[in-house]
Coordinates of C-alpha atoms in Angstrom, one line a residue:
M1 CA 97.8 143.8 -28.6
S2 CA 97.7 143.3 -24.8
Q3 CA 100.9 143.4 -22.7
T4 CA 100.5 139.6 -21.9
Q5 CA 100.2 138.7 -25.6
S6 CA 103.1 141.0 -26.5
L7 CA 105.3 139.4 -23.9
Q8 CA 104.3 135.8 -25.0
A9 CA 105.2 136.7 -28.6
L10 CA 108.5 138.3 -27.6
I11 CA 109.5 135.2 -25.5
F12 CA 108.5 133.0 -28.5
I13 CA 110.7 135.0 -30.9
T14 CA 113.6 135.0 -28.5
N15 CA 113.5 131.2 -28.0
M16 CA 113.0 130.5 -31.6
V17 CA 116.1 132.3 -32.9
K18 CA 118.3 130.4 -30.4
I19 CA 117.5 126.9 -31.6
P20 CA 118.0 124.9 -34.9
P21 CA 115.4 125.6 -37.6
L22 CA 113.5 122.3 -37.5
K23 CA 113.3 122.6 -33.7
A24 CA 112.0 126.1 -34.2
V25 CA 109.3 124.7 -36.5
S26 CA 108.4 122.2 -33.8
L27 CA 108.2 125.0 -31.2
F28 CA 106.1 127.1 -33.6
N29 CA 103.6 124.3 -34.2
S30 CA 103.4 123.4 -30.5
T31 CA 102.7 127.0 -29.4
T32 CA 100.1 127.3 -32.2
L33 CA 98.3 124.2 -30.8
Q34 CA 98.5 125.8 -27.3
G35 CA 96.6 128.8 -28.6
L36 CA 99.4 131.3 -28.9
Q37 CA 98.2 134.3 -31.0
H38 CA 101.1 134.7 -33.4
T39 CA 102.1 138.1 -34.6
P40 CA 103.4 139.2 -38.1
Q41 CA 106.8 139.4 -36.4
S42 CA 106.7 135.8 -35.0
I43 CA 105.7 134.3 -38.4
T44 CA 108.2 136.5 -40.2
I45 CA 111.0 135.2 -38.0
A46 CA 109.9 131.6 -38.5
I47 CA 109.7 132.0 -42.3
H48 CA 113.1 133.8 -42.4
L49 CA 114.8 131.0 -40.4
L50 CA 113.4 128.3 -42.7
L51 CA 114.4 130.1 -45.9
L52 CA 117.9 130.8 -44.6
S53 CA 118.2 127.0 -43.9
N54 CA 117.0 126.1 -47.4
L55 CA 113.8 124.6 -45.9
Q56 CA 111.5 126.2 -48.5
S57 CA 108.9 123.4 -48.4
H58 CA 108.5 123.9 -44.6
A59 CA 108.1 127.7 -45.2
Q60 CA 105.5 127.0 -47.9
S61 CA 103.6 124.6 -45.5
L62 CA 103.5 127.4 -42.9
L63 CA 102.1 129.9 -45.4
L64 CA 99.5 127.3 -46.5
Q65 CA 98.3 127.0 -42.9
V66 CA 97.8 130.8 -42.8
L67 CA 95.8 130.7 -46.1
S68 CA 93.7 127.8 -45.0
G69 CA 92.9 129.5 -41.7
R70 CA 94.6 126.8 -39.6
I71 CA 96.9 129.6 -38.3
S72 CA 94.8 132.7 -37.6
S73 CA 95.2 135.6 -35.3
S74 CA 93.5 138.8 -34.3
F75 CA 96.8 140.6 -35.1
F76 CA 96.7 140.0 -38.9
T77 CA 94.8 138.8 -41.9
P78 CA 96.5 136.7 -44.6
H79 CA 96.6 139.7 -46.9
S80 CA 98.2 142.0 -44.3
L81 CA 100.7 139.3 -43.2
F82 CA 101.9 138.7 -46.8
H83 CA 102.2 142.4 -47.3
H84 CA 104.3 142.6 -44.1
L85 CA 106.4 139.6 -45.3
T86 CA 107.3 141.1 -48.6
K87 CA 108.3 144.5 -47.3
T88 CA 112.1 144.7 -47.4
E89 CA 112.4 146.1 -43.9
S90 CA 110.4 143.2 -42.4
L91 CA 113.5 141.0 -42.8
S92 CA 116.7 141.7 -41.0
N93 CA 119.5 142.2 -43.6
P94 CA 117.6 140.6 -46.5
N95 CA 119.5 139.3 -49.5
P96 CA 118.1 138.8 -53.0
A97 CA 118.2 135.0 -52.7
T98 CA 116.2 134.9 -49.5
K99 CA 113.7 137.4 -50.9
L100 CA 113.4 135.3 -54.1
H101 CA 112.7 132.1 -52.1
L102 CA 110.1 134.0 -50.0
Y103 CA 108.2 135.1 -53.1
E104 CA 108.4 131.6 -54.6
A105 CA 107.0 130.1 -51.4
I106 CA 104.2 132.7 -51.3
I107 CA 103.3 132.1 -55.0
D108 CA 103.3 128.3 -54.7
A109 CA 101.2 128.5 -51.5
H110 CA 98.6 130.6 -53.4
V111 CA 98.7 128.2 -56.4
K112 CA 98.1 125.2 -54.0
S113 CA 95.2 127.2 -52.4
Q114 CA 93.8 127.8 -55.9
L115 CA 94.0 131.6 -55.6
S116 CA 95.1 132.6 -59.1
E117 CA 94.7 136.4 -58.9
Q118 CA 96.8 136.7 -55.7
A119 CA 99.4 134.3 -57.1
L120 CA 99.6 136.4 -60.3
S121 CA 99.9 139.6 -58.2
Y122 CA 102.8 138.3 -56.1
F123 CA 104.5 137.0 -59.3
N124 CA 104.4 140.4 -61.0
Q125 CA 105.5 142.1 -57.8
M126 CA 108.5 139.8 -57.6
V127 CA 109.5 140.3 -61.2
N128 CA 109.1 144.0 -60.9
E129 CA 111.5 144.0 -58.0
G130 CA 114.1 142.5 -60.4
L131 CA 113.9 139.0 -59.0
V132 CA 113.9 136.2 -61.6
P133 CA 111.9 133.1 -60.5
K134 CA 113.0 129.6 -61.2
S135 CA 111.2 127.8 -64.0
I136 CA 109.4 125.5 -61.6
T137 CA 107.6 128.5 -59.9
F138 CA 106.6 129.9 -63.3
N139 CA 105.5 126.4 -64.6
N140 CA 103.4 125.7 -61.5
L141 CA 101.5 129.0 -61.9
L142 CA 101.3 128.6 -65.7
G143 CA 100.0 125.1 -65.4
F144 CA 97.5 126.1 -62.7
L145 CA 96.1 128.9 -64.9
I146 CA 95.6 126.7 -67.9
K147 CA 94.1 123.8 -65.9
S148 CA 91.7 126.1 -64.2
S149 CA 89.9 126.8 -67.5
C150 CA 91.8 130.1 -67.8
F151 CA 93.6 129.4 -71.0
E152 CA 93.5 133.0 -72.3
K153 CA 94.8 134.2 -69.0
G154 CA 97.5 131.5 -69.1
W155 CA 98.4 132.4 -72.7
L156 CA 98.8 136.1 -71.8
F157 CA 100.8 135.2 -68.8
F158 CA 103.2 133.1 -70.9
R159 CA 103.5 135.8 -73.7
E160 CA 104.2 138.5 -71.1
N161 CA 106.9 136.6 -69.3
I162 CA 108.6 134.6 -72.1
C163 CA 111.6 137.0 -72.0
R164 CA 111.4 137.9 -68.3
V165 CA 111.8 134.6 -66.6
C166 CA 113.9 131.4 -66.9
L167 CA 112.0 128.9 -69.0
D168 CA 112.6 125.2 -69.7
A169 CA 111.2 122.7 -72.1
Y170 CA 108.4 121.9 -69.7
S171 CA 107.2 125.5 -69.8
F172 CA 106.7 125.2 -73.6
G173 CA 105.1 121.8 -73.1
I174 CA 102.5 123.2 -70.6
V175 CA 101.4 126.0 -72.9
I176 CA 101.4 123.7 -76.0
K177 CA 99.1 121.3 -74.2
G178 CA 96.9 124.1 -73.2
C179 CA 96.6 125.3 -76.8
C180 CA 95.7 121.8 -77.9
E181 CA 93.0 121.4 -75.2
A182 CA 91.6 124.8 -76.1
G183 CA 91.4 123.7 -79.7
D184 CA 93.8 126.4 -80.9
L185 CA 96.3 124.4 -82.9
N186 CA 97.8 127.4 -84.6
K187 CA 98.9 128.9 -81.3
G188 CA 100.4 125.5 -80.4
F189 CA 102.5 125.5 -83.6
E190 CA 103.4 129.1 -83.0
V191 CA 104.9 128.1 -79.6
L192 CA 106.7 125.1 -81.1
N193 CA 108.3 127.5 -83.7
Q194 CA 109.2 130.0 -81.0
M195 CA 110.7 127.3 -78.8
Q196 CA 113.0 126.3 -81.7
E197 CA 113.9 129.9 -82.5
M198 CA 115.0 130.4 -78.9
G199 CA 117.4 127.4 -79.2
W200 CA 115.3 124.8 -77.4
S201 CA 115.0 121.3 -78.9
P202 CA 111.4 119.9 -78.7
N203 CA 111.3 116.5 -77.1
V204 CA 109.2 113.5 -77.7
V205 CA 106.6 114.6 -75.1
I206 CA 106.1 117.9 -76.8
Y207 CA 105.7 116.3 -80.2
T208 CA 103.4 113.7 -78.8
T209 CA 101.3 116.4 -77.2
L210 CA 100.9 118.3 -80.5
I211 CA 100.1 115.1 -82.4
D212 CA 97.5 114.2 -79.8
G213 CA 96.0 117.7 -80.1
C214 CA 95.9 117.5 -83.9
C215 CA 94.2 114.1 -83.7
K216 CA 91.6 115.3 -81.2
N217 CA 90.9 118.4 -83.4
G218 CA 90.6 116.3 -86.5
D219 CA 93.7 117.6 -88.3
L220 CA 95.3 114.3 -89.2
E221 CA 97.5 115.7 -92.0
R222 CA 99.4 117.9 -89.5
A223 CA 99.6 115.0 -87.1
K224 CA 101.2 112.8 -89.7
T225 CA 103.6 115.6 -90.7
L226 CA 104.6 116.0 -87.1
F227 CA 105.2 112.3 -86.7
R228 CA 107.5 112.3 -89.8
G229 CA 109.2 115.4 -88.5
M230 CA 110.1 113.5 -85.3
E231 CA 111.9 110.9 -87.3
E232 CA 113.8 113.5 -89.2
L233 CA 115.0 115.0 -86.0
G234 CA 116.1 111.6 -84.7
L235 CA 113.4 111.5 -82.0
V236 CA 112.1 108.0 -81.2
A237 CA 108.3 107.8 -80.9
N238 CA 107.2 106.0 -77.8
Q239 CA 104.1 103.9 -76.9
Y240 CA 102.0 107.0 -76.3
T241 CA 103.0 108.7 -79.6
Y242 CA 102.1 105.7 -81.7
T243 CA 98.9 105.1 -79.8
V244 CA 97.4 108.7 -80.0
L245 CA 98.1 108.7 -83.8
I246 CA 96.7 105.2 -84.3
D247 CA 93.6 106.2 -82.4
G248 CA 93.2 109.4 -84.3
L249 CA 93.5 107.7 -87.6
F250 CA 90.9 105.1 -86.6
K251 CA 88.5 107.8 -85.5
K252 CA 88.9 109.6 -88.8
G253 CA 88.1 106.4 -90.7
L254 CA 91.7 106.0 -92.0
K255 CA 91.8 102.3 -91.0
K256 CA 94.5 101.3 -93.6
D257 CA 96.9 104.0 -92.3
A258 CA 96.2 103.1 -88.7
F259 CA 96.9 99.4 -89.1
E260 CA 100.1 100.2 -91.1
L261 CA 101.2 102.4 -88.2
Y262 CA 100.4 99.7 -85.8
E263 CA 102.6 97.3 -87.8
K264 CA 105.4 99.9 -87.9
M265 CA 105.1 100.2 -84.1
H266 CA 105.8 96.5 -83.8
L267 CA 108.7 96.6 -86.3
S268 CA 110.3 99.5 -84.5
G269 CA 110.4 97.5 -81.3
V270 CA 107.8 99.6 -79.5
L271 CA 105.5 97.4 -77.5
P272 CA 101.8 98.3 -77.5
S273 CA 100.3 99.5 -74.2
L274 CA 96.9 98.6 -72.7
F275 CA 95.5 101.7 -74.4
T276 CA 97.0 100.7 -77.8
Y277 CA 95.5 97.2 -77.5
N278 CA 92.1 98.5 -76.5
C279 CA 92.1 100.9 -79.4
V280 CA 92.9 98.3 -82.0
I281 CA 90.6 95.7 -80.5
N282 CA 87.8 98.2 -80.6
E283 CA 88.4 98.8 -84.3
Y284 CA 88.3 95.0 -85.0
C285 CA 85.1 94.6 -83.1
N286 CA 83.5 97.6 -84.9
D287 CA 84.4 96.0 -88.2
G288 CA 82.9 92.6 -87.3
K289 CA 86.3 91.0 -86.9
T290 CA 86.0 90.1 -83.3
S291 CA 88.1 87.0 -83.8
Q292 CA 91.1 89.3 -84.6
G293 CA 90.3 91.2 -81.4
F294 CA 90.6 88.0 -79.4
K295 CA 94.0 87.3 -81.0
L296 CA 95.2 90.6 -79.5
F297 CA 93.5 89.7 -76.2
D298 CA 95.5 86.5 -76.1
E299 CA 98.7 88.4 -77.0
M300 CA 98.0 90.8 -74.1
R301 CA 97.8 87.9 -71.6
E302 CA 101.0 86.3 -73.1
R303 CA 102.8 89.6 -72.5
E304 CA 101.2 90.0 -69.1
V305 CA 99.6 93.3 -70.0
A306 CA 96.7 93.6 -67.6
C307 CA 93.3 93.9 -69.3
N308 CA 90.8 96.4 -67.9
V309 CA 87.1 96.7 -68.0
V310 CA 87.3 98.6 -71.3
T311 CA 89.0 95.6 -72.9
Y312 CA 86.3 93.2 -71.7
N313 CA 83.4 95.6 -72.6
T314 CA 84.8 96.0 -76.1
L315 CA 85.0 92.3 -76.7
I316 CA 81.6 91.6 -75.1
G317 CA 80.2 94.3 -77.4
G318 CA 81.9 92.7 -80.5
L319 CA 80.4 89.2 -79.6
C320 CA 76.9 90.7 -79.1
K321 CA 77.1 92.5 -82.5
D322 CA 77.9 89.1 -84.0
M323 CA 74.9 87.6 -82.2
K324 CA 77.2 85.4 -80.1
V325 CA 75.5 86.3 -76.9
L326 CA 76.3 83.0 -75.1
E327 CA 80.0 83.5 -75.7
A328 CA 79.6 87.1 -74.6
E329 CA 78.0 85.9 -71.3
R330 CA 80.9 83.4 -70.8
L331 CA 83.4 86.3 -71.2
F332 CA 81.4 88.3 -68.8
E333 CA 81.8 85.5 -66.2
Q334 CA 85.5 85.2 -67.0
M335 CA 85.8 89.0 -66.4
K336 CA 84.3 88.6 -62.9
R337 CA 86.6 85.7 -62.1
A338 CA 89.5 87.9 -63.1
G339 CA 88.5 90.3 -60.4
I340 CA 87.2 93.0 -62.8
S341 CA 83.9 94.4 -61.7
P342 CA 81.3 94.9 -64.6
T343 CA 80.2 98.5 -65.1
L344 CA 76.8 99.7 -66.2
V345 CA 78.2 99.8 -69.8
T346 CA 78.9 96.0 -69.5
Y347 CA 75.4 95.2 -68.3
N348 CA 73.8 97.5 -70.9
T349 CA 75.8 95.9 -73.7
L350 CA 74.8 92.4 -72.7
I351 CA 71.2 93.3 -72.1
D352 CA 71.1 94.8 -75.6
G353 CA 72.7 91.7 -77.0
F354 CA 70.1 89.3 -75.5
C355 CA 67.2 91.7 -76.5
N356 CA 68.4 91.6 -80.1
V357 CA 68.3 87.8 -80.2
G358 CA 64.9 87.8 -78.5
K359 CA 66.1 86.2 -75.2
L360 CA 64.2 88.7 -73.0
G361 CA 64.3 86.3 -70.0
V362 CA 68.1 86.5 -69.9
A363 CA 68.0 90.2 -70.5
L364 CA 65.7 90.7 -67.4
R365 CA 67.9 88.4 -65.3
L366 CA 70.9 90.6 -66.1
F367 CA 68.7 93.7 -65.4
D368 CA 67.9 92.3 -61.9
Q369 CA 71.6 91.4 -61.4
L370 CA 72.6 94.9 -62.4
K371 CA 70.4 96.4 -59.7
S372 CA 71.4 93.8 -57.0
N373 CA 75.1 94.6 -57.7
G374 CA 74.6 98.3 -56.7
H375 CA 74.2 99.8 -60.2
S376 CA 71.3 102.1 -61.0
P377 CA 69.7 101.4 -64.4
S378 CA 70.1 104.4 -66.8
L379 CA 67.8 105.7 -69.4
V380 CA 69.9 103.7 -71.9
T381 CA 69.2 100.5 -69.9
Y382 CA 65.4 101.1 -69.9
N383 CA 65.3 102.1 -73.6
T384 CA 67.2 99.0 -74.6
L385 CA 64.8 96.8 -72.7
I386 CA 61.7 98.7 -73.9
G387 CA 63.0 98.3 -77.4
G388 CA 63.5 94.5 -76.9
F389 CA 60.0 94.1 -75.5
S390 CA 58.4 96.2 -78.3
R391 CA 60.1 94.3 -81.1
A392 CA 58.9 91.1 -79.5
G393 CA 55.3 92.5 -79.5
N394 CA 55.2 92.5 -75.7
S395 CA 53.5 95.9 -75.2
V396 CA 52.6 95.1 -71.6
G397 CA 56.2 94.4 -70.7
A398 CA 57.3 97.6 -72.4
I399 CA 54.7 99.7 -70.6
N400 CA 55.7 98.2 -67.2
L401 CA 59.3 99.2 -67.9
V402 CA 58.2 102.8 -68.8
R403 CA 56.2 102.9 -65.5
E404 CA 59.2 101.6 -63.5
M405 CA 61.4 104.1 -65.2
G406 CA 59.1 106.9 -64.1
E407 CA 59.0 105.6 -60.5
R408 CA 62.8 105.9 -60.5
G409 CA 62.6 109.5 -61.6
I410 CA 63.9 108.9 -65.1
K411 CA 62.0 110.8 -67.7
S412 CA 61.2 109.3 -71.1
S413 CA 63.4 110.7 -73.9
K414 CA 62.6 111.1 -77.5
V415 CA 64.3 107.8 -78.0
T416 CA 61.8 106.2 -75.6
Y417 CA 58.9 107.7 -77.5
T418 CA 60.3 106.7 -80.9
I419 CA 60.7 103.1 -79.7
L420 CA 57.1 103.0 -78.5
I421 CA 55.8 104.7 -81.7
D422 CA 57.7 102.1 -83.7
S423 CA 56.1 99.4 -81.7
L424 CA 52.6 100.8 -82.5
V425 CA 53.5 101.2 -86.2
R426 CA 54.7 97.6 -86.4
S427 CA 51.2 96.5 -85.1
N428 CA 49.5 98.8 -87.7
D429 CA 48.0 101.1 -85.0
M430 CA 48.8 104.4 -86.7
E431 CA 46.2 106.3 -84.8
K432 CA 47.8 105.5 -81.4
A433 CA 51.2 106.1 -82.9
F434 CA 50.2 109.6 -83.9
Q435 CA 48.6 110.2 -80.5
L436 CA 51.9 109.3 -78.8
Y437 CA 53.7 111.5 -81.3
A438 CA 51.4 114.4 -80.3
S439 CA 52.1 113.7 -76.6
M440 CA 55.8 114.3 -77.2
E441 CA 55.2 118.0 -77.5
T442 CA 53.2 118.0 -74.2
A443 CA 56.3 116.3 -72.6
G444 CA 58.5 119.1 -74.0
L445 CA 60.3 116.9 -76.4
V446 CA 61.0 117.7 -80.0
P447 CA 60.8 114.8 -82.5
D448 CA 64.0 114.0 -84.4
V449 CA 64.5 112.5 -87.9
Y450 CA 64.3 109.0 -86.4
T451 CA 60.8 109.6 -85.0
F452 CA 59.7 111.0 -88.4
G453 CA 61.3 108.1 -90.1
V454 CA 59.3 105.6 -88.1
L455 CA 56.0 107.4 -88.8
I456 CA 56.7 107.9 -92.5
H457 CA 57.6 104.2 -92.8
G458 CA 54.2 103.3 -91.3
L459 CA 52.3 105.7 -93.6
C460 CA 54.1 104.4 -96.7
R461 CA 53.4 100.8 -95.7
K462 CA 49.7 101.7 -95.5
G463 CA 49.9 103.4 -98.9
D464 CA 49.0 106.8 -97.5
M465 CA 51.5 108.8 -99.5
K466 CA 49.5 112.0 -99.1
E467 CA 50.1 112.1 -95.3
A468 CA 53.6 110.7 -95.7
S469 CA 54.4 113.6 -98.0
K470 CA 53.0 116.2 -95.5
L471 CA 55.1 114.7 -92.8
F472 CA 58.2 114.6 -95.1
K473 CA 57.7 118.4 -95.8
S474 CA 57.3 119.1 -92.0
I475 CA 60.9 117.7 -91.4
G476 CA 62.4 120.6 -93.4
E477 CA 60.1 123.1 -91.8
M478 CA 61.5 122.0 -88.4
Q479 CA 65.1 122.7 -89.7
L480 CA 65.8 119.0 -89.7
K481 CA 67.5 117.1 -92.5
P482 CA 65.9 113.9 -93.8
N483 CA 68.4 111.0 -93.8
D484 CA 68.9 108.4 -96.5
V485 CA 66.5 105.9 -94.8
I486 CA 63.6 108.4 -95.0
Y487 CA 64.3 109.2 -98.6
N488 CA 64.5 105.5 -99.6
T489 CA 61.3 104.8 -97.7
M490 CA 59.5 107.7 -99.6
I491 CA 60.9 106.5 -102.9
L492 CA 59.6 103.0 -102.4
G493 CA 56.2 104.3 -101.3
Y494 CA 55.9 106.4 -104.5
C495 CA 57.0 103.4 -106.6
K496 CA 54.3 101.3 -105.1
E497 CA 51.8 103.9 -106.3
G498 CA 53.4 104.0 -109.7
R499 CA 54.5 107.6 -109.4
S500 CA 57.8 107.5 -111.1
Y501 CA 58.0 111.3 -111.4
M502 CA 58.0 111.8 -107.6
A503 CA 60.5 108.9 -107.1
L504 CA 62.9 110.5 -109.7
R505 CA 62.5 113.9 -108.0
L506 CA 63.6 112.5 -104.6
L507 CA 66.5 110.5 -106.2
K508 CA 67.7 113.9 -107.6
E509 CA 67.3 115.5 -104.2
M510 CA 69.4 112.8 -102.6
D511 CA 72.1 113.3 -105.2
E512 CA 72.2 117.1 -104.5
K513 CA 72.5 116.5 -100.8
G514 CA 75.2 113.9 -101.1
L515 CA 73.0 111.0 -100.0
V516 CA 73.3 107.6 -101.8
P517 CA 70.0 105.7 -102.6
N518 CA 70.0 102.0 -101.8
I519 CA 69.7 99.3 -104.5
A520 CA 66.0 98.9 -103.8
S521 CA 65.3 102.6 -104.6
Y522 CA 67.2 102.3 -107.9
G523 CA 65.6 99.0 -108.8
S524 CA 62.0 100.0 -108.0
T525 CA 62.2 103.3 -109.8
I526 CA 63.7 101.7 -112.9
G527 CA 60.8 99.2 -112.8
V528 CA 58.1 101.9 -112.6
L529 CA 59.8 103.9 -115.3
C530 CA 59.8 100.9 -117.6
K531 CA 56.2 100.2 -116.8
D532 CA 55.4 103.7 -117.9
G533 CA 57.4 103.2 -121.1
K534 CA 60.1 105.6 -120.1
W535 CA 63.0 103.2 -120.8
Q536 CA 65.4 106.1 -121.7
D537 CA 65.0 107.6 -118.2
A538 CA 65.5 104.1 -116.8
E539 CA 68.8 103.7 -118.7
V540 CA 70.0 107.0 -117.4
L541 CA 69.2 105.9 -113.9
L542 CA 70.9 102.5 -114.5
N543 CA 74.1 104.3 -115.4
E544 CA 73.9 106.4 -112.2
M545 CA 73.3 103.2 -110.2
V546 CA 76.5 101.7 -111.7
K547 CA 78.5 104.9 -110.9
S548 CA 77.3 104.7 -107.3
G549 CA 79.0 101.4 -107.0
F550 CA 76.0 99.1 -107.3
K551 CA 75.9 96.0 -109.5
P552 CA 72.5 95.8 -111.1
S553 CA 70.9 92.4 -111.3
I554 CA 70.1 90.6 -114.5
S555 CA 66.4 91.2 -114.0
I556 CA 66.9 95.0 -114.1
Y557 CA 68.6 94.7 -117.5
D558 CA 65.7 92.4 -118.6
I559 CA 63.1 94.9 -117.5
I560 CA 64.7 97.7 -119.5
S561 CA 65.2 95.4 -122.6
K562 CA 61.5 94.4 -122.5
A563 CA 60.4 98.1 -122.2
K564 CA 62.5 99.0 -125.3
H565 CA 60.9 96.2 -127.4
N566 CA 57.4 97.2 -126.3
T567 CA 57.7 100.7 -127.5

C-alpha cells in the first residue's frame, strides 16, 4: 500500500466513525465511486458500524457488492476480506451478538450470490464458534441448497443441524417440500413425524405440501389419509389443499372421488380458485361433457374469477373434440376480445379441430394467422396439418408442408413419417409405404408401434397375412409391445382367411398380456369357428366375451345355434 493510499484510507476511517451510520454508508459509497481503494480495515469499520446500529440489510448489501466485484481493491480478495472480517481481533471489542449478525450477513450474501460451498463453510464456522443462527438464516441456506438441485446436500445439512440451530415450522416445510420434489415421500413422512416428536404442530401448508407430493408421485391413498388426518387435527383445508388433491384424483382416474371432493369443497365454504376451475373444466372436456365445463366458465365470470389462457384453451379443445369447430372459433375470438393472447397451443388445437372436420382452408388461414402473430409453428403444428391433408387425400399439400417444415429447420419425426406412411397405405400404395418406412432408418428414426400398426393394417387389408405376420414378429424383436389395435387388426386379418387357430392364439396372447379384444375380434373369430364346425370353442369364446363386459348380438347366438344343428 502506498503512503498516499494509506493516508486516504486512514482519513476515510477517521471521518466515518465520527458520523451517524447511514451518513457513513453514504460517505462509503461516494468514496467508492470516486475510486478510493478500500482496505480490509475501512470495510470492517463500515460493516461494524452498520451491525452495531442494527442495519444488517445495509451490511449485507455492502458484502454483496464485494462478492459481485462492484467493490474491488488491490488490497484484498473477497476470500481474504471475509477471513479478515471473521477474525475476532478484527473487530474492536466484539460481542457475540455482533459476531452472530456478521456471520448471518456473510452467509446470506453468499446465498444471494449462489455460492453454496462458501455459504456452508461460513455457516459451519459460525456454529463451531458456539453461535446459534436465527431460523431465517438457516432456512435461507436450506432452501437455496434444495432449490439448487442439491437435495441430498440439503437433506444432510438439515439432518446435521436439526439439534444445533433454532428451527421453526418453515424449516420443516422447506425440507418436506424438497423430499416431495425429489420423489422421496418416505423421507417427507419421516420429517413430519420428527417435527411432531419435537413438539411442533404441522400447519395447513405442510400438510398441503405432502398431499401435493403424494399426488404427484401417484400415492393417492397416502394423500387421502393425510387429508383425513388434517380434519382430525382440526386443520381447515384451503383452496390449494382441495385443488391439489382433486387434480391428483383426476390424474389417477378416480373421477368419482374427485367430483365428490369438489362438492365437499363447496359445502365447506371453500371457494374454488382459477386452478380448481381449470382442473375440473379440463376433466369435463376430456369426458365429452363440454357443456358442464361451460357452466363452470359462467360461474367463474359471475364470481369475477379471471379466466386465463388455460381456461380458454381447455374449452376450445373440448369443443373441437365435439366437432363444434365454429363454436370453438367464436370462443377464440371472444378470448382475444377479453385481452388474452392466444398461444401456440390455442392455434394448434383449433388447426387440429378444423383438419378433423375436413375444413383445410380454415386450418391454413389459422396457420397463416399464427405466423403473422409472431408465433413459430412447431413440429406438432406441421404434423397436424400434414395429417389433415393426408386424410383428405391431398398428397401435394402434405409434401409442400414437409418441405416448408424442412426449410424452417424442423426435422421430420417418427410421427411425421407414420402420418405419411398411413396416407400411402390408405391409397393402397404399399410399395411406397415400405420405401418410406425404410427411409426412417436412414433418417436415424426408430419406428414405434403406431408405425407398425399402420403397415400391418395395410397388409391385412390386402390379405397378405404372411408379410403381416413377419412384421408382427419384428415388433417383439425390437423390444416393442404390440397394442390392442395391432392385435385386433391381425385377428380380423386371420379371420378373413378363415384361420381360426391363429385368431384364437392371438386372443389368448391378448388375455395373457392384459389386453382386451374388441367386439369385432370376438364376433369374427366366433363366426370362423362356427364355419369350421367348432361350435364348442365358439361357446367358450362367447362366455369370455360376456365376462369382458360385451353384450353379444342376437346374430352371434344364431351363428352358434346353426353350427350346433349342422353337426
